[in-house]
Amino acid sequence: MIDPFGRTVSYLRVSVTDRCDLRCVYCMSEDMAFLPKKDLLSLEELDRVCSAFVDMGVRKLRITGGEPLVRRDVITLFESLGRHLKTGALDELTLTTNGTQLAKHAEALKKAGVERINISLDSLDPQRFKTITRWGDHAMVMDGIRAAKDAGLKVKINAVAMKDVNEDEFGDMVAWCGDQGFDLVFIETMPMGDIDGDRTSQYLPLSIVRANLAQRWTLDSIPDTTGGPARYTRCAETGGRVGFITPMTHNFCESCNRVRLTCTGTLFMCLGQEDAADLRAPLRGSEGNELLIDAIKEAIGRKPKGHDFIIDRRHNRPAVPRHMSVTGG
Ligand code: SAM
Ligand code: SF4
């Protein structure tokens, strides 16, 4: 699949639910309204869409949400999609999770063919973690992280950088991740969806984070090997990788290889744009995949050139009205 700007689309992110057991302040409001369950694609339908994408050239699938591991029986989706790894049609099956359910599921994920996993953790301090997630249990997540490591999964920790919230512990996070053998990636807050707070007060450019880290750690730039938007460094002291995802200050759209499917079957061709294609109707419209494949081709044909996020005081409203938990991070 090649888009109008010559980019090959080889990566599909799939949000399998918009629900979550946490309410991170930058992601959701406290009283989020979730989709009625009847609007969701079934796990079998999600498998069908993913498999159509794999047939059309997608080499990497990331399952996300909301919190993917709160969707009932979601492990069966991993197990069925694992068949594409066995045939060699798919290079990687992975997920992004908040880690709360990992103690239960880490081994099954590994068995299904998952090798690497992204776990979101914005603080090493239990009390602060609770404030950021509104009610999360830090110990539960740490158990989950341990279970992932014990199961042999390669762990990458994602931390959203927030001004005056967690910026004082980034140096310690580099130390801890280095110790555990985890990659660490810092993410800038993106203006997606209404939340209860003020985004301009949370926004912290990663150029500042990197400069502050450089006072304690030696971070040498290394070439990006993931094909994603993260810019990586190697920490000389720990040997670990430390990455920075900067949607606000750095435009990574030129090398974008991905599209995103929501749990209701809507395909977003760009995280930062409104344009979308409905795949649920063609999916349900016939037993075979002809209609679905045509709809996917048509959608890829209008993948936009890029996004245009802005957070400033005059535009203190989301650049994109939908929440990250709908499109999947
Ligand atoms: N619940 C899972 C989790 O937290 O890892 C998966 C979904 S979550 C939407 C995916 C990632 O998006 C998380 O790392 C989260 O921190 C990040 N995220 C959510 N809202 C964001 C925002 N407004 N700006 C930047 N990152 C955001
Ligand atoms: Fe849930 Fe992930 Fe959003 Fe936090 S970032 S509220 S864990 S979906």
Tab-separated table of C-alpha atoms and ligand atoms in Angstrom:
chain	number	residue	atom	x	y	z
A	1	MET	CA	0.000	0.000	0.000
A	2	ILE	CA	1.512	3.283	-1.113
A	3	ASP	CA	-0.086	6.626	-0.306
A	4	PRO	CA	-0.226	9.706	-2.575
A	5	PHE	CA	3.015	11.025	-1.069
A	6	GLY	CA	4.955	7.849	-1.850
A	7	ARG	CA	4.949	6.535	1.707
A	8	THR	CA	4.484	2.798	2.141
A	9	VAL	CA	1.847	1.978	4.739
A	10	SER	CA	3.102	-1.068	6.615
A	11	TYR	CA	1.955	-0.438	10.170
A	12	LEU	CA	-1.572	-0.658	11.592
A	13	ARG	CA	-2.527	0.399	15.105
A	14	VAL	CA	-5.790	-0.977	16.361
A	15	SER	CA	-7.737	0.383	19.287
A	16	VAL	CA	-9.761	-2.573	20.560
A	17	THR	CA	-11.706	-0.585	23.155
A	18	ASP	CA	-12.130	3.053	24.150
A	19	ARG	CA	-12.559	2.011	27.793
A	20	CYS	CA	-9.890	2.109	30.432
A	21	ASP	CA	-9.429	1.257	34.088
A	22	LEU	CA	-7.425	4.491	34.604
A	23	ARG	CA	-8.170	8.162	33.843
A	24	CYS	CA	-4.800	9.759	33.099
A	25	VAL	CA	-5.247	13.511	33.351
A	26	TYR	CA	-3.791	14.289	29.908
A	27	CYS	CA	-5.829	11.580	28.198
A	28	MET	CA	-9.346	11.517	29.636
A	29	SER	CA	-11.755	13.544	31.691
A	30	GLU	CA	-12.887	11.938	34.926
A	31	ASP	CA	-16.443	11.295	33.737
A	32	MET	CA	-15.705	10.000	30.250
A	33	ALA	CA	-18.661	8.801	28.210
A	34	PHE	CA	-17.740	5.528	26.558
A	35	LEU	CA	-19.193	3.960	23.443
A	36	PRO	CA	-22.062	1.527	23.807
A	37	LYS	CA	-20.641	-2.004	23.614
A	38	LYS	CA	-22.939	-2.842	20.692
A	39	ASP	CA	-21.064	-0.353	18.481
A	40	LEU	CA	-17.766	-2.213	18.833
A	41	LEU	CA	-16.389	-4.582	16.273
A	42	SER	CA	-16.351	-8.125	17.639
A	43	LEU	CA	-12.983	-9.769	18.182
A	44	GLU	CA	-13.670	-11.886	15.096
A	45	GLU	CA	-14.344	-8.753	13.042
A	46	LEU	CA	-11.185	-7.112	14.359
A	47	ASP	CA	-9.278	-10.210	13.300
A	48	ARG	CA	-10.829	-9.994	9.833
A	49	VAL	CA	-9.879	-6.343	9.325
A	50	CYS	CA	-6.350	-6.853	10.671
A	51	SER	CA	-5.886	-9.898	8.466
A	52	ALA	CA	-7.060	-7.965	5.400
A	53	PHE	CA	-4.441	-5.309	6.182
A	54	VAL	CA	-1.792	-8.014	6.574
A	55	ASP	CA	-2.789	-9.463	3.194
A	56	MET	CA	-2.383	-5.966	1.743
A	57	GLY	CA	1.125	-5.488	3.078
A	58	VAL	CA	0.959	-4.455	6.722
A	59	ARG	CA	4.005	-5.942	8.500
A	60	LYS	CA	3.413	-4.637	11.999
A	61	LEU	CA	0.290	-4.625	14.171
A	62	ARG	CA	-0.016	-2.773	17.444
A	63	ILE	CA	-3.035	-3.413	19.664
A	64	THR	CA	-3.950	-0.452	21.820
A	65	GLY	CA	-6.901	1.445	23.273
A	66	GLY	CA	-8.197	2.688	25.752
A	67	GLU	CA	-6.676	-0.098	27.710
A	68	PRO	CA	-6.518	-3.120	25.418
A	69	LEU	CA	-6.214	-5.640	28.234
A	70	VAL	CA	-9.565	-4.638	29.780
A	71	ARG	CA	-11.424	-5.900	26.717
A	72	ARG	CA	-12.899	-9.273	27.560
A	73	ASP	CA	-11.137	-12.251	25.908
A	74	VAL	CA	-8.716	-9.969	24.062
A	75	ILE	CA	-6.020	-12.637	24.429
A	76	THR	CA	-7.924	-14.733	21.881
A	77	LEU	CA	-7.368	-11.912	19.361
A	78	PHE	CA	-3.618	-12.047	19.985
A	79	GLU	CA	-3.701	-15.822	19.671
A	80	SER	CA	-5.514	-15.726	16.353
A	81	LEU	CA	-3.407	-12.880	14.901
A	82	GLY	CA	-0.291	-14.823	15.939
A	83	ARG	CA	-0.884	-17.099	12.934
A	84	HIS	CA	0.414	-14.350	10.636
A	85	LEU	CA	3.715	-14.352	12.515
A	86	LYS	CA	4.022	-18.081	11.947
A	87	THR	CA	3.488	-17.759	8.196
A	88	GLY	CA	5.941	-14.862	8.003
A	89	ALA	CA	3.264	-12.485	6.646
A	90	LEU	CA	3.661	-10.315	9.750
A	91	ASP	CA	6.939	-9.171	11.321
A	92	GLU	CA	5.582	-7.975	14.617
A	93	LEU	CA	2.520	-8.196	16.833
A	94	THR	CA	2.696	-5.891	19.811
A	95	LEU	CA	0.669	-3.777	22.222
A	96	THR	CA	0.644	-0.603	24.279
A	97	THR	CA	-0.739	-1.060	27.765
A	98	ASN	CA	-0.947	0.697	31.103
A	99	GLY	CA	0.278	-2.523	32.725
A	100	THR	CA	-2.506	-2.985	35.276
A	101	GLN	CA	-3.585	-6.352	33.837
A	102	LEU	CA	-0.178	-7.598	32.766
A	103	ALA	CA	0.499	-9.841	35.750
A	104	LYS	CA	-2.447	-11.919	34.486
A	105	HIS	CA	-1.692	-11.811	30.779
A	106	ALA	CA	2.054	-11.457	30.176
A	107	GLU	CA	2.739	-15.144	29.640
A	108	ALA	CA	-0.210	-15.653	27.319
A	109	LEU	CA	0.889	-12.664	25.243
A	110	LYS	CA	4.380	-14.076	24.901
A	111	LYS	CA	2.948	-17.431	23.921
A	112	ALA	CA	0.791	-15.766	21.259
A	113	GLY	CA	3.945	-14.389	19.629
A	114	VAL	CA	4.323	-10.950	21.210
A	115	GLU	CA	8.024	-10.164	21.691
A	116	ARG	CA	8.046	-6.507	22.670
A	117	ILE	CA	5.597	-4.448	24.673
A	118	ASN	CA	5.137	-0.745	25.435
A	119	ILE	CA	4.085	0.007	28.986
A	120	SER	CA	3.018	3.500	30.002
A	121	LEU	CA	4.396	4.678	33.327
A	122	ASP	CA	4.642	8.376	34.079
A	123	SER	CA	5.991	8.177	37.612
A	124	LEU	CA	7.982	5.890	39.894
A	125	ASP	CA	6.281	7.421	42.912
A	126	PRO	CA	3.042	5.656	43.982
A	127	GLN	CA	1.326	8.776	45.263
A	128	ARG	CA	2.185	10.809	42.196
A	129	PHE	CA	1.164	7.918	39.955
A	130	LYS	CA	-2.211	7.936	41.657
A	131	THR	CA	-2.604	11.681	41.050
A	132	ILE	CA	-1.706	11.416	37.357
A	133	THR	CA	-3.967	8.419	36.699
A	134	ARG	CA	-6.656	9.712	39.106
A	135	TRP	CA	-6.870	6.336	40.932
A	136	GLY	CA	-4.224	3.948	39.586
A	137	ASP	CA	-2.458	1.428	41.814
A	138	HIS	CA	1.280	1.760	41.251
A	139	ALA	CA	2.092	-1.614	42.863
A	140	MET	CA	-0.231	-3.381	40.438
A	141	VAL	CA	1.560	-1.839	37.472
A	142	MET	CA	4.975	-2.680	38.904
A	143	ASP	CA	3.818	-6.308	39.307
A	144	GLY	CA	2.681	-6.234	35.711
A	145	ILE	CA	6.006	-4.864	34.518
A	146	ARG	CA	7.842	-7.561	36.452
A	147	ALA	CA	5.583	-10.241	34.950
A	148	ALA	CA	6.318	-8.948	31.446
A	149	LYS	CA	10.044	-9.071	32.086
A	150	ASP	CA	9.814	-12.553	33.628
A	151	ALA	CA	7.819	-13.780	30.634
A	152	GLY	CA	10.695	-12.718	28.397
A	153	LEU	CA	8.979	-9.728	26.813
A	154	LYS	CA	11.191	-6.825	25.815
A	155	VAL	CA	9.824	-3.790	27.637
A	156	LYS	CA	9.722	-0.171	26.539
A	157	ILE	CA	8.482	2.343	29.089
A	158	ASN	CA	6.492	5.323	27.747
A	159	ALA	CA	6.397	8.406	29.958
A	160	VAL	CA	4.395	11.517	29.138
A	161	ALA	CA	6.418	14.580	30.114
A	162	MET	CA	4.406	17.080	32.129
A	163	LYS	CA	5.623	20.372	33.393
A	164	ASP	CA	5.704	20.641	37.189
A	165	VAL	CA	4.157	17.165	37.462
A	166	ASN	CA	6.834	14.542	36.833
A	167	GLU	CA	9.768	16.431	35.307
A	168	ASP	CA	11.878	16.177	38.467
A	169	GLU	CA	12.100	12.370	38.244
A	170	PHE	CA	13.141	11.830	34.633
A	171	GLY	CA	16.775	11.384	35.631
A	172	ASP	CA	15.774	8.644	38.072
A	173	MET	CA	13.629	7.005	35.420
A	174	VAL	CA	16.667	6.806	33.129
A	175	ALA	CA	18.546	5.089	35.966
A	176	TRP	CA	15.727	2.664	36.767
A	177	CYS	CA	15.072	1.707	33.131
A	178	GLY	CA	18.809	1.271	32.544
A	179	ASP	CA	18.933	-1.013	35.557
A	180	GLN	CA	15.976	-3.094	34.405
A	181	GLY	CA	17.145	-3.336	30.806
A	182	PHE	CA	14.136	-1.350	29.523
A	183	ASP	CA	14.065	1.255	26.774
A	184	LEU	CA	12.550	4.556	27.915
A	185	VAL	CA	10.648	6.955	25.675
A	186	PHE	CA	9.446	10.399	26.667
A	187	ILE	CA	6.324	11.754	24.937
A	188	GLU	CA	5.160	15.336	24.637
A	189	THR	CA	1.516	15.962	25.480
A	190	MET	CA	-0.673	16.231	22.415
A	191	PRO	CA	-3.836	18.344	22.241
A	192	MET	CA	-6.370	15.563	21.694
A	193	GLY	CA	-9.846	15.544	23.175
A	194	ASP	CA	-11.348	17.562	25.985
A	195	ILE	CA	-9.814	16.897	29.351
A	196	ASP	CA	-10.599	18.585	32.653
A	197	GLY	CA	-7.354	20.547	32.915
A	198	ASP	CA	-5.487	23.245	31.061
A	199	ARG	CA	-3.107	21.880	28.438
A	200	THR	CA	-0.893	24.896	28.139
A	201	SER	CA	0.153	24.432	31.762
A	202	GLN	CA	1.071	20.742	31.174
A	203	TYR	CA	3.040	21.182	28.012
A	204	LEU	CA	6.755	20.617	28.378
A	205	PRO	CA	8.957	20.642	25.264
A	206	LEU	CA	11.262	17.632	25.170
A	207	SER	CA	14.152	19.845	24.090
A	208	ILE	CA	14.115	21.089	27.696
A	209	VAL	CA	13.806	17.546	29.080
A	210	ARG	CA	16.778	16.439	27.035
A	211	ALA	CA	18.882	19.422	28.060
A	212	ASN	CA	18.119	18.780	31.744
A	213	LEU	CA	18.900	15.071	31.437
A	214	ALA	CA	22.220	15.953	29.818
A	215	GLN	CA	23.363	17.505	33.099
A	216	ARG	CA	23.331	14.051	34.714
A	217	TRP	CA	23.568	11.590	31.827
A	218	THR	CA	25.525	11.329	28.577
A	219	LEU	CA	22.943	10.848	25.831
A	220	ASP	CA	24.462	10.079	22.435
A	221	SER	CA	22.149	10.257	19.410
A	222	ILE	CA	21.778	6.950	17.606
A	223	PRO	CA	20.065	6.210	14.286
A	224	ASP	CA	16.379	5.377	14.526
A	225	THR	CA	15.853	1.670	13.993
A	226	THR	CA	12.122	1.449	14.704
A	227	GLY	CA	10.822	3.464	11.753
A	228	GLY	CA	8.664	5.386	14.218
A	229	PRO	CA	8.535	8.985	15.334
A	230	ALA	CA	10.905	8.518	18.300
A	231	ARG	CA	14.400	9.976	18.128
A	232	TYR	CA	16.729	7.729	20.080
A	233	THR	CA	19.819	8.241	22.183
A	234	ARG	CA	22.019	5.780	24.022
A	235	CYS	CA	22.786	6.582	27.630
A	236	ALA	CA	26.526	6.030	28.016
A	237	GLU	CA	26.329	5.367	31.763
A	238	THR	CA	23.464	2.810	31.745
A	239	GLY	CA	23.834	1.458	28.195
A	240	GLY	CA	20.047	1.840	27.803
A	241	ARG	CA	18.159	3.584	25.007
A	242	VAL	CA	16.320	6.797	25.745
A	243	GLY	CA	13.909	8.119	23.109
A	244	PHE	CA	11.962	11.312	22.568
A	245	ILE	CA	8.656	11.638	20.703
A	246	THR	CA	8.073	15.261	19.856
A	247	PRO	CA	4.909	15.728	17.802
A	248	MET	CA	4.687	19.376	18.854
A	249	THR	CA	8.188	20.577	18.189
A	250	HIS	CA	9.331	18.269	15.445
A	251	ASN	CA	7.483	17.188	12.372
A	252	PHE	CA	7.771	13.459	11.775
A	253	CYS	CA	5.067	13.164	9.151
A	254	GLU	CA	7.411	12.712	6.144
A	255	SER	CA	8.288	9.196	7.230
A	256	CYS	CA	4.821	8.204	8.477
A	257	ASN	CA	4.137	4.547	7.662
A	258	ARG	CA	1.002	4.003	9.751
A	259	VAL	CA	-2.769	4.205	9.895
A	260	ARG	CA	-5.107	3.705	12.863
A	261	LEU	CA	-8.296	1.719	13.282
A	262	THR	CA	-10.770	2.478	16.075
A	263	CYS	CA	-12.768	-0.178	17.904
A	264	THR	CA	-15.846	0.753	15.853
A	265	GLY	CA	-14.079	0.164	12.551
A	266	THR	CA	-13.224	3.740	11.616
A	267	LEU	CA	-9.877	4.141	9.918
A	268	PHE	CA	-7.926	7.318	10.628
A	269	MET	CA	-5.184	7.960	8.117
A	270	CYS	CA	-3.516	10.563	10.361
A	271	LEU	CA	-3.504	10.925	14.150
A	272	GLY	CA	-3.795	14.685	13.842
A	273	GLN	CA	-6.523	14.980	11.187
A	274	GLU	CA	-10.278	14.528	11.160
A	275	ASP	CA	-10.605	12.683	7.864
A	276	ALA	CA	-11.561	9.035	8.324
A	277	ALA	CA	-12.999	6.061	6.473
A	278	ASP	CA	-15.688	3.713	7.720
A	279	LEU	CA	-14.599	0.084	7.369
A	280	ARG	CA	-17.422	-1.405	9.412
A	281	ALA	CA	-20.067	-1.130	6.699
A	282	PRO	CA	-17.922	-2.793	4.000
A	283	LEU	CA	-16.777	-5.377	6.554
A	284	ARG	CA	-20.368	-6.296	7.366
A	285	GLY	CA	-21.564	-5.767	3.816
A	286	SER	CA	-20.261	-9.067	2.467
A	287	GLU	CA	-18.868	-12.376	3.636
A	288	GLY	CA	-15.790	-12.003	1.499
A	289	ASN	CA	-13.285	-9.172	1.826
A	290	GLU	CA	-13.747	-7.453	-1.579
A	291	LEU	CA	-15.702	-4.464	-0.268
A	292	LEU	CA	-13.356	-4.111	2.689
A	293	ILE	CA	-10.240	-4.182	0.519
A	294	ASP	CA	-11.701	-1.561	-1.826
A	295	ALA	CA	-12.529	0.691	1.137
A	296	ILE	CA	-9.005	0.322	2.537
A	297	LYS	CA	-7.432	1.137	-0.846
A	298	GLU	CA	-9.641	4.189	-1.233
A	299	ALA	CA	-8.729	5.385	2.281
A	300	ILE	CA	-4.983	4.968	1.792
A	301	GLY	CA	-5.408	6.980	-1.404
A	302	ARG	CA	-6.324	10.004	0.682
A	303	LYS	CA	-3.844	9.731	3.543
A	304	PRO	CA	-3.006	13.364	4.304
A	305	LYS	CA	0.450	14.821	4.138
A	306	GLY	CA	0.665	15.618	7.842
A	307	HIS	CA	-0.769	17.117	10.965
A	308	ASP	CA	-0.677	20.528	12.412
A	309	PHE	CA	-0.897	20.387	16.196
A	310	ILE	CA	-0.741	23.598	18.132
A	311	ILE	CA	-1.013	24.356	21.816
A	312	ASP	CA	-0.904	27.976	22.661
A	313	ARG	CA	-2.862	30.345	24.819
A	314	ARG	CA	-5.035	31.646	22.012
A	315	HIS	CA	-5.908	28.117	20.909
A	316	ASN	CA	-6.520	26.510	24.258
A	317	ARG	CA	-8.805	23.864	22.877
A	318	PRO	CA	-7.979	20.463	21.443
A	319	ALA	CA	-6.546	20.537	17.928
A	320	VAL	CA	-8.343	17.255	17.413
A	321	PRO	CA	-11.657	16.767	19.215
A	322	ARG	CA	-11.399	12.995	19.650
A	323	HIS	CA	-9.436	11.571	22.569
A	324	MET	CA	-6.241	9.594	22.137
A	325	SER	CA	-8.082	6.671	23.738
A	326	VAL	CA	-10.414	6.548	20.720
A	327	THR	CA	-7.750	6.525	18.030
A	328	GLY	CA	-5.204	4.637	20.078
A	329	GLY	CA	-1.834	6.038	21.089
B	1	SAM	N1	-3.983	2.507	27.875
B	1	SAM	C1	-2.775	2.206	27.201
B	1	SAM	C2	-1.628	3.001	27.767
B	1	SAM	O1	-1.852	3.928	28.537
B	1	SAM	O2	-0.501	2.660	27.443
B	1	SAM	C3	-2.826	2.377	25.701
B	1	SAM	C4	-3.555	3.573	25.151
B	1	SAM	S1	-2.854	5.145	25.563
B	1	SAM	C5	-3.984	6.232	24.744
B	1	SAM	C6	-1.378	5.149	24.585
B	1	SAM	C7	-0.339	6.164	24.930
B	1	SAM	O3	-0.832	7.437	24.628
B	1	SAM	C8	0.075	6.179	26.384
B	1	SAM	O4	1.475	6.049	26.480
B	1	SAM	C9	-0.377	7.533	26.862
B	1	SAM	O5	0.495	8.037	27.833
B	1	SAM	C10	-0.355	8.345	25.588
B	1	SAM	N2	-1.243	9.498	25.593
B	1	SAM	C11	-2.563	9.563	25.883
B	1	SAM	N3	-3.055	10.807	25.732
B	1	SAM	C12	-2.022	11.579	25.336
B	1	SAM	C13	-1.859	12.953	25.013
B	1	SAM	N4	-2.879	13.798	25.048
B	1	SAM	N5	-0.624	13.384	24.647
B	1	SAM	C14	0.416	12.519	24.590
B	1	SAM	N6	0.347	11.220	24.870
B	1	SAM	C15	-0.857	10.745	25.240
B	2	SF4	FE1	-6.124	4.863	30.028
B	2	SF4	FE2	-3.897	4.805	28.609
B	2	SF4	FE3	-5.506	6.950	28.518
B	2	SF4	FE4	-4.171	6.453	30.728
B	2	SF4	S1	-3.289	6.939	28.724
B	2	SF4	S2	-6.353	6.969	30.597
B	2	SF4	S3	-4.107	4.279	30.770
B	2	SF4	S4	-5.985	4.944	27.791
